[in-house]
PDB file of C-alpha atoms and ligand atoms in Angstrom:
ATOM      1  CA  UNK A 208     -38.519 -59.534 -42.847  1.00  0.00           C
ATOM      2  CA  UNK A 209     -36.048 -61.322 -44.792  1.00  0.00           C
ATOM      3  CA  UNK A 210     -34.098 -64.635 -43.342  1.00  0.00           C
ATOM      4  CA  UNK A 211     -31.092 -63.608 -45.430  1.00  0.00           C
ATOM      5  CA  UNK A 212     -29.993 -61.044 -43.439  1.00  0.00           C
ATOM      6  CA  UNK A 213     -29.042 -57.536 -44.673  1.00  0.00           C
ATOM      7  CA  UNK A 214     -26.417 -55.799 -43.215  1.00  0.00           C
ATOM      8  CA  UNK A 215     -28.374 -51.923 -43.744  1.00  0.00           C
ATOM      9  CA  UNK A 216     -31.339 -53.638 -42.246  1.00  0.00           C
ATOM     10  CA  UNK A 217     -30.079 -55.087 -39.575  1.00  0.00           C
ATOM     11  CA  UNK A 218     -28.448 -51.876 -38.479  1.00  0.00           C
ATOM     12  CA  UNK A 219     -31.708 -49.859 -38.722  1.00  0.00           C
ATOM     13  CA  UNK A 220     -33.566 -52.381 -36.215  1.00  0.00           C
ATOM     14  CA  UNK A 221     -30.908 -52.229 -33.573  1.00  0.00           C
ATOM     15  CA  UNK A 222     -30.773 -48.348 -33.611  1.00  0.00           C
ATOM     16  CA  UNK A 223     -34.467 -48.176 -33.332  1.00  0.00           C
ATOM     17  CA  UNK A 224     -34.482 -51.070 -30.799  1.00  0.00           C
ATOM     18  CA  UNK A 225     -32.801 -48.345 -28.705  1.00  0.00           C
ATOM     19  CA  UNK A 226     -35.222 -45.766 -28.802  1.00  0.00           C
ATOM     20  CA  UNK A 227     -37.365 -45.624 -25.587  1.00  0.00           C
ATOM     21  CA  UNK A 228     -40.404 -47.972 -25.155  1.00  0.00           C
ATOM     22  CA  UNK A 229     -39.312 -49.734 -27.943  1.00  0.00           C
ATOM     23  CA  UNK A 230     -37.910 -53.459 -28.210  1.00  0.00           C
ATOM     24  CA  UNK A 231     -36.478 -55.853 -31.272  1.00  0.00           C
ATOM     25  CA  UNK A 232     -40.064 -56.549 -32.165  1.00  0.00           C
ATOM     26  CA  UNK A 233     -41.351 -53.650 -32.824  1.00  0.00           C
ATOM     27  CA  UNK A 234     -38.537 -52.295 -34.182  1.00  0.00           C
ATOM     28  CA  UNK A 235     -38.672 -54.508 -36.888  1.00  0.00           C
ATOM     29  CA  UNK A 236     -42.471 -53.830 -36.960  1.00  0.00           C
ATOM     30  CA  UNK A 237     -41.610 -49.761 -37.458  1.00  0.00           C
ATOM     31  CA  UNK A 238     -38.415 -50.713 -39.615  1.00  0.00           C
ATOM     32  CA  UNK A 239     -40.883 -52.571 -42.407  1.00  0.00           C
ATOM     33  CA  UNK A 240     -43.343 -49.945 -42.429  1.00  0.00           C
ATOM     34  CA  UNK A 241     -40.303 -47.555 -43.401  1.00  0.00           C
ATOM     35  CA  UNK A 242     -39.080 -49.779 -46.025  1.00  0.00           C
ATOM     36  CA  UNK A 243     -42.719 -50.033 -47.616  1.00  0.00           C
ATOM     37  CA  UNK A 244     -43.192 -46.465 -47.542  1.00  0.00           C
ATOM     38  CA  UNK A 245     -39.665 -45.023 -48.970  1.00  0.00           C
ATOM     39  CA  UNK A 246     -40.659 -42.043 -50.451  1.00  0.00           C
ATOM     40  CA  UNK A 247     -43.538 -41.237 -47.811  1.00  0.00           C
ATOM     41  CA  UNK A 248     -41.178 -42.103 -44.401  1.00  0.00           C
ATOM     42  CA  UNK A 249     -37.861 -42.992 -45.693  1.00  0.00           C
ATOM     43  CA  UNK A 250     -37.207 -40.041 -47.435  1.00  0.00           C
ATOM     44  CA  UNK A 251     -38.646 -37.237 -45.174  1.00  0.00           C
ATOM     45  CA  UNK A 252     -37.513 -38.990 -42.196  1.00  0.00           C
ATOM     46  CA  UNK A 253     -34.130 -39.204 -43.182  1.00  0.00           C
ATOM     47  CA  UNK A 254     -33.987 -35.017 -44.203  1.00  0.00           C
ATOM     48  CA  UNK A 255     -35.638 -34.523 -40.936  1.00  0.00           C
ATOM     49  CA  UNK A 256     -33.178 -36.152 -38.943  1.00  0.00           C
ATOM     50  CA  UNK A 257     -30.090 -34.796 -40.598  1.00  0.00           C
ATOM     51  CA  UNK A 258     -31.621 -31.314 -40.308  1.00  0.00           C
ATOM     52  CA  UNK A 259     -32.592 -31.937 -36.538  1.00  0.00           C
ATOM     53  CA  UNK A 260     -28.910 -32.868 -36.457  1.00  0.00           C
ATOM     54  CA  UNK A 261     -26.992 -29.741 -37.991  1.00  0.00           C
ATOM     55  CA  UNK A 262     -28.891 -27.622 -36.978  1.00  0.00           C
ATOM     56  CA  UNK A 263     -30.777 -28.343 -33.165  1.00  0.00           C
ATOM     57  CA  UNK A 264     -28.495 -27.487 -29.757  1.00  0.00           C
ATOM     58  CA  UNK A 265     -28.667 -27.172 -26.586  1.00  0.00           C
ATOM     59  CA  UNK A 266     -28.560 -23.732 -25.151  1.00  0.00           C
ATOM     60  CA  UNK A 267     -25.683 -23.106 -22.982  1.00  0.00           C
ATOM     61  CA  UNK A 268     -28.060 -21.061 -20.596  1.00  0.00           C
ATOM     62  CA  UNK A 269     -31.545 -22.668 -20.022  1.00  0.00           C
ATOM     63  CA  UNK A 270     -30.712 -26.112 -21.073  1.00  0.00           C
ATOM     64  CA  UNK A 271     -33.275 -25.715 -23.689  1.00  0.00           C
ATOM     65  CA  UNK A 272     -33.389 -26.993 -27.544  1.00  0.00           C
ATOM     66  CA  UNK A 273     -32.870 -24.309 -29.510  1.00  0.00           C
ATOM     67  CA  UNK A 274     -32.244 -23.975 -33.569  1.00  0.00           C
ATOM     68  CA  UNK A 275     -28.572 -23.084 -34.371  1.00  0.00           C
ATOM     69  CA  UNK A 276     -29.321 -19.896 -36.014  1.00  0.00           C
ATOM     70  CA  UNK A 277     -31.712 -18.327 -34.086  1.00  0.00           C
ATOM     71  CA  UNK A 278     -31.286 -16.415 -30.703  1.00  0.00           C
ATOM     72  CA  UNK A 279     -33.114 -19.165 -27.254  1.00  0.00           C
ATOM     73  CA  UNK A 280     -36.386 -18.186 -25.778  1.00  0.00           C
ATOM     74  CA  UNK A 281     -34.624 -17.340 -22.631  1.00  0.00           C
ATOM     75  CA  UNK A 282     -33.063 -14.456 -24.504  1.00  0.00           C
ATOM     76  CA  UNK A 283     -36.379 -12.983 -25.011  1.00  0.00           C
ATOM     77  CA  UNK A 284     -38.154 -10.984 -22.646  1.00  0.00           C
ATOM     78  CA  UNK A 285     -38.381 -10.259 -19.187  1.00  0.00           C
ATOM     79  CA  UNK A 286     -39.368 -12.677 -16.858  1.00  0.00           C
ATOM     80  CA  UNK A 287     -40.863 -13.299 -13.400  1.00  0.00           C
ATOM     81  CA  UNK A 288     -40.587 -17.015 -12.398  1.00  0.00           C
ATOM     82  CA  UNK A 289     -38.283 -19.773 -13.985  1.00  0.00           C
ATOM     83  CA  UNK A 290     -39.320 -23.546 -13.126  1.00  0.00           C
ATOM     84  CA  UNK A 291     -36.255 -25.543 -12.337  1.00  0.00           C
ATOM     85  CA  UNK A 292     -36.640 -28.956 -14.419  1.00  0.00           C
ATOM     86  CA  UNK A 293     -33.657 -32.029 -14.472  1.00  0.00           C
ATOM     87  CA  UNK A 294     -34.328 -33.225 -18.126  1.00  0.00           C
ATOM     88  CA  UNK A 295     -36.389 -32.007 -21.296  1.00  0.00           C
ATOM     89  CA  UNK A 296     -39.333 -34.401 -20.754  1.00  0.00           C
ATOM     90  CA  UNK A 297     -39.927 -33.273 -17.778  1.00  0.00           C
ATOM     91  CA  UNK A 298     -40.656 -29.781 -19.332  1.00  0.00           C
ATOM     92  CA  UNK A 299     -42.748 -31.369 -21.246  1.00  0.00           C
ATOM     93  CA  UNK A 300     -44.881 -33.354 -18.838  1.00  0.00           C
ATOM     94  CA  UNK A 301     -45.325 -29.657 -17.296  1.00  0.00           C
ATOM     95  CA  UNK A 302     -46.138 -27.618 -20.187  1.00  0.00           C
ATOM     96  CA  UNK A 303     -48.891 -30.299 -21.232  1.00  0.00           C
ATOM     97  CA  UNK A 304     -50.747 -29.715 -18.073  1.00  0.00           C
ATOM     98  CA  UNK A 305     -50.913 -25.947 -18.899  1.00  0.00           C
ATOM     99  CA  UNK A 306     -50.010 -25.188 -14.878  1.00  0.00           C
ATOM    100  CA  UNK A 307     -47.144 -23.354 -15.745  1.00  0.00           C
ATOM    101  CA  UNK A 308     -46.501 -20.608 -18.951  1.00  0.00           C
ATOM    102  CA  UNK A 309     -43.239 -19.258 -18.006  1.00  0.00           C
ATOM    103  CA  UNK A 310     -39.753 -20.010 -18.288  1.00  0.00           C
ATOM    104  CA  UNK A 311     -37.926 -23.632 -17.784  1.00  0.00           C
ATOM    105  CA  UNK A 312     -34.766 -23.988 -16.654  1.00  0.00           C
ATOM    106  CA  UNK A 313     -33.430 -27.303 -17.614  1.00  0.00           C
ATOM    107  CA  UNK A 314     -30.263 -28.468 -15.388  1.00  0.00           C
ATOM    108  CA  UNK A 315     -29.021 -31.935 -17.461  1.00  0.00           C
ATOM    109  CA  UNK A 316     -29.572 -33.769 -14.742  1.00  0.00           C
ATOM    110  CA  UNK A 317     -28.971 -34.179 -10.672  1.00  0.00           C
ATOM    111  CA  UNK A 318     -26.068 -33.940  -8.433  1.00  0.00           C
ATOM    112  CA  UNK A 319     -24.898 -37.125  -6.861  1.00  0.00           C
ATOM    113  CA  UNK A 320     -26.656 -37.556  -3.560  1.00  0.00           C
ATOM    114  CA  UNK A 321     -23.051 -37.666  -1.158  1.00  0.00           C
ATOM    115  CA  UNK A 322     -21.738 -34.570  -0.497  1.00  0.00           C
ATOM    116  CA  UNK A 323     -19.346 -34.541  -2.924  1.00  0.00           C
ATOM    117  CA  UNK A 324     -21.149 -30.826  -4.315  1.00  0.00           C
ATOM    118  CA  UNK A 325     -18.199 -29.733  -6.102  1.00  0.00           C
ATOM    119  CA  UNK A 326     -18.962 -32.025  -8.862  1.00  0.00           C
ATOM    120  CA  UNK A 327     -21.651 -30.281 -10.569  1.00  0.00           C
ATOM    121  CA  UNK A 328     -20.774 -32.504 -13.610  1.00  0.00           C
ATOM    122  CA  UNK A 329     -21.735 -30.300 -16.199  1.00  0.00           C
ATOM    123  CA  UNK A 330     -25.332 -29.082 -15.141  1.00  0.00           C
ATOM    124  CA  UNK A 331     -26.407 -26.011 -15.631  1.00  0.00           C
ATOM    125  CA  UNK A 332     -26.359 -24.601 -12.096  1.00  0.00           C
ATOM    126  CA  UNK A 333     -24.294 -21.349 -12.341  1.00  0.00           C
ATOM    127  CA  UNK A 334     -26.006 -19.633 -15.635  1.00  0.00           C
ATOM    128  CA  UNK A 335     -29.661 -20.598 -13.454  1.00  0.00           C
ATOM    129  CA  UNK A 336     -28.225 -18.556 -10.675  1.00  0.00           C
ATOM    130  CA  UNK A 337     -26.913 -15.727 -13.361  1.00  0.00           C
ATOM    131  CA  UNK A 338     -30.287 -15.949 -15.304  1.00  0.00           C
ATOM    132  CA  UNK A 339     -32.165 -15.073 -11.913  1.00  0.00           C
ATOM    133  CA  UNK A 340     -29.735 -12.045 -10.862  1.00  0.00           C
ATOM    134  CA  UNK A 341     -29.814 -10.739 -14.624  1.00  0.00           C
ATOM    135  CA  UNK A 342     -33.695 -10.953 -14.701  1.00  0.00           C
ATOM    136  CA  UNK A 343     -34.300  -9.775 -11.159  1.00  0.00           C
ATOM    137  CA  UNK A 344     -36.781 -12.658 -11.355  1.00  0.00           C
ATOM    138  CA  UNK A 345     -39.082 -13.248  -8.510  1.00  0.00           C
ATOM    139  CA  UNK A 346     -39.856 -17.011  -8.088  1.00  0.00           C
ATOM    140  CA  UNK A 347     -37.917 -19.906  -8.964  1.00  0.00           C
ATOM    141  CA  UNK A 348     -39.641 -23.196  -8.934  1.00  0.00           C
ATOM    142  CA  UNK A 349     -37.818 -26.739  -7.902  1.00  0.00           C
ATOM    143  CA  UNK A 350     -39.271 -28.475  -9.471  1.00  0.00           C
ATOM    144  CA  UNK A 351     -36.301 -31.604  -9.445  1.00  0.00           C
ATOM    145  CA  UNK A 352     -37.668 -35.211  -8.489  1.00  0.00           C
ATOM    146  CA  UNK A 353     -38.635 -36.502  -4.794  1.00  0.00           C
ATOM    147  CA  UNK A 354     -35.654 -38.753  -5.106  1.00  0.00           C
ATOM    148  CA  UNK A 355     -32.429 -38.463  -2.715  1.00  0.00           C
ATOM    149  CA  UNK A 356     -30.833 -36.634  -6.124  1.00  0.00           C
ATOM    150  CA  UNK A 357     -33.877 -34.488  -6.602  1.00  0.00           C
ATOM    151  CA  UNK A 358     -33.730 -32.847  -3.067  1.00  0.00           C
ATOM    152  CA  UNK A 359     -29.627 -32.923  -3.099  1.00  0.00           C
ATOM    153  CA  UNK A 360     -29.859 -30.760  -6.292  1.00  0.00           C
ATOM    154  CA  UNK A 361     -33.081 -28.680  -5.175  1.00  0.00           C
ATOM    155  CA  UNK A 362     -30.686 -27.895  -1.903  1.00  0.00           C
ATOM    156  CA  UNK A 363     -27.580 -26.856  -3.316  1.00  0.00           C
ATOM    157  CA  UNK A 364     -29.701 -24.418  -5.593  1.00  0.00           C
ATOM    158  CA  UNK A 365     -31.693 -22.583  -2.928  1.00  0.00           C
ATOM    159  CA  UNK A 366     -28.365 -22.490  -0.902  1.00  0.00           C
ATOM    160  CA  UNK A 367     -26.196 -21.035  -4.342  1.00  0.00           C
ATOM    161  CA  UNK A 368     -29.572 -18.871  -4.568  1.00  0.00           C
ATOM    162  CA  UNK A 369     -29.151 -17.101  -1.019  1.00  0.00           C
ATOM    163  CA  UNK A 370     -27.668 -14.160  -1.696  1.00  0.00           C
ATOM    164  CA  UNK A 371     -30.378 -13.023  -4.417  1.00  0.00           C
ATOM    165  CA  UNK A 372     -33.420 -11.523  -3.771  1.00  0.00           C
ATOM    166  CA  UNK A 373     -36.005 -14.559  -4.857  1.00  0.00           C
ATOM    167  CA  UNK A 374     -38.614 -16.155  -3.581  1.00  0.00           C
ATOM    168  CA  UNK A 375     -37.385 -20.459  -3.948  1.00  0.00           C
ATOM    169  CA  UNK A 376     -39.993 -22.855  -3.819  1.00  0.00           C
ATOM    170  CA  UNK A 377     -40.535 -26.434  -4.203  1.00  0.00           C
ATOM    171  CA  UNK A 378     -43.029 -28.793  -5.519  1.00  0.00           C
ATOM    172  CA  UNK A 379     -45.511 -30.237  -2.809  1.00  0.00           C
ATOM    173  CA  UNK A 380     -44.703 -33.582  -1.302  1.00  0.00           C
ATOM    174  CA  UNK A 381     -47.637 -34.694  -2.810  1.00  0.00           C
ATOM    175  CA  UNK A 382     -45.280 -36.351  -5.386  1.00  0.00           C
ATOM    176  CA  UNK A 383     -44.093 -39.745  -4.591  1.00  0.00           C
ATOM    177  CA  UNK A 384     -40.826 -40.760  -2.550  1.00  0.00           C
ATOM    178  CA  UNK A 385     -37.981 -41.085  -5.592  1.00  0.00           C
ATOM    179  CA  UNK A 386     -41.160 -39.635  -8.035  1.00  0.00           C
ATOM    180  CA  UNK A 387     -39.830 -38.697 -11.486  1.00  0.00           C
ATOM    181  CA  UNK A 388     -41.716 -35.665 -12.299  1.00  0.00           C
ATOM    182  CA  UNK A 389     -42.177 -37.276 -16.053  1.00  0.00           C
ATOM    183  CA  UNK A 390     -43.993 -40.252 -15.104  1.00  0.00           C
ATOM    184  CA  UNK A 391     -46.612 -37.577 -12.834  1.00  0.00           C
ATOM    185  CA  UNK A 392     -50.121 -38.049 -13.615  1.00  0.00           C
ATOM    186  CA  UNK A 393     -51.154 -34.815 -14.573  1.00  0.00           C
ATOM    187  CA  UNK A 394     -53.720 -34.645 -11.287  1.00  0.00           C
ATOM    188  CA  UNK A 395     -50.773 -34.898  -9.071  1.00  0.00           C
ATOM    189  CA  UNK A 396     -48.403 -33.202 -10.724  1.00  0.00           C
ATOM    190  CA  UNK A 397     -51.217 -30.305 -10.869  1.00  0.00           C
ATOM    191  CA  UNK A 398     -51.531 -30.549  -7.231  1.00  0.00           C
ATOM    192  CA  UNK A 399     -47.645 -30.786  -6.301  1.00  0.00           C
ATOM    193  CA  UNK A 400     -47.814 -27.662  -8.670  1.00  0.00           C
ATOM    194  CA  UNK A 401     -50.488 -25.420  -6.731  1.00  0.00           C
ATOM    195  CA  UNK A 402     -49.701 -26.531  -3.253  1.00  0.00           C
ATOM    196  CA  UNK A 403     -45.576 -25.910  -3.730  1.00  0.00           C
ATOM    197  CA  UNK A 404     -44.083 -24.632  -0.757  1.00  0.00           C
ATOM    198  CA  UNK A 405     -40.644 -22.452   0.312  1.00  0.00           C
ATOM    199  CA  UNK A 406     -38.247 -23.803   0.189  1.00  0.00           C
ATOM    200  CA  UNK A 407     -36.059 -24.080   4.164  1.00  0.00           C
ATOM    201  CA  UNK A 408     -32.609 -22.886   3.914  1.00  0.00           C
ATOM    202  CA  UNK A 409     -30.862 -24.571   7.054  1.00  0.00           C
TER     203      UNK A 409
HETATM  204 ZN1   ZN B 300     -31.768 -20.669 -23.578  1.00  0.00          ZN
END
């Protein structure tokens, strides 16, 4: 990199230096590839992005990504079982182990762990509880972290879920104490998976 610094460049490395699992270093590492390969990286990248960026939401539903101009997966067909996720990667984490082929459900988040439940701060709790009476689905799977959060927000569902006819389960304890399902191993998310339990309404 150069000592003169310049201004475009210096930008670049602090937005990358954000990204996750990624510090100053190699951020300037990634930042002078790009720069060396313009029209391979530069270019694409840059179309990519600003595509990814006109035209990539959030459904209003599931929580999902979904292209702007085309209807969400969770318009598609009929389904039995929904898994109950807090973020996007931790859909992923699940999908990669293959355990589970049907629907997500992804909230935005947790509720706070005080009782404060009113404050549902924008997750996606009512459309869950809409998708399951619409579907007549049959299972829905917490699968929310072990943390206080986690079992706060895995609560309040099964309780906003009494009045339908579904079976609520949870992941197995197998997963650790304040566990965030993305950081799993697949072994023990597997397991948490296969052994998940009802879910007590009290
Ligand atoms: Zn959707």
């Amino acid at each position: 990199m150069t000592d003169k610094n310049v201004k475009e460049i210096d930008d670049l490395i602090k937005i990358i230096s954000k990204l996750p699992g990624l510090g100053p270093k190699s951020a300037k590492r990634i930042v002078l590839k790009l720069i060396n390969k313009r029209e391979e990286l530069i270019k694409p990248l840059a179309k990519t992005l600003a595509q990814v960026y006109k035209n990539i939401v959030r459904c209003k539903i599931c929580g999902n990504l979904k292209s702007i101009n085309s209807n969400c997966i969770c318009l598609s067909k009929k389904y039995d079982q929904i898994c109950v996720v807090e973020n996007i990667a931790d859909m992923w984490v699940i999908e990669s182990t293959g355990i589970f082929k049907g629907h997500y459900h992804i909230l935005g988040g947790t509720l706070p762990s005080f009782e404060n439940k009113n404050n549902e701060n924008g997750l996606l709790i009512d459309s869950l509880i809409n998708r399951v009476k619409k579907n007549s689905v049959k299972e829905v799977i917490l699968a929310t972290s072990a943390s206080i959060e986690g079992e706060t927000t895995s609560h309040y569902i099964s309780d906003s879920l009494k009045d339908a006819k579904v079976k609520i389960t949870r992941l197995a304890k197998g997963v650790p104490v304040g566990g965030e399902i993305e950081f799993l191993d697949d072994g023990t998310l597997f397991s948490a998976f296969k052994n998940r339990g009802p879910v007590a309404n009290d």
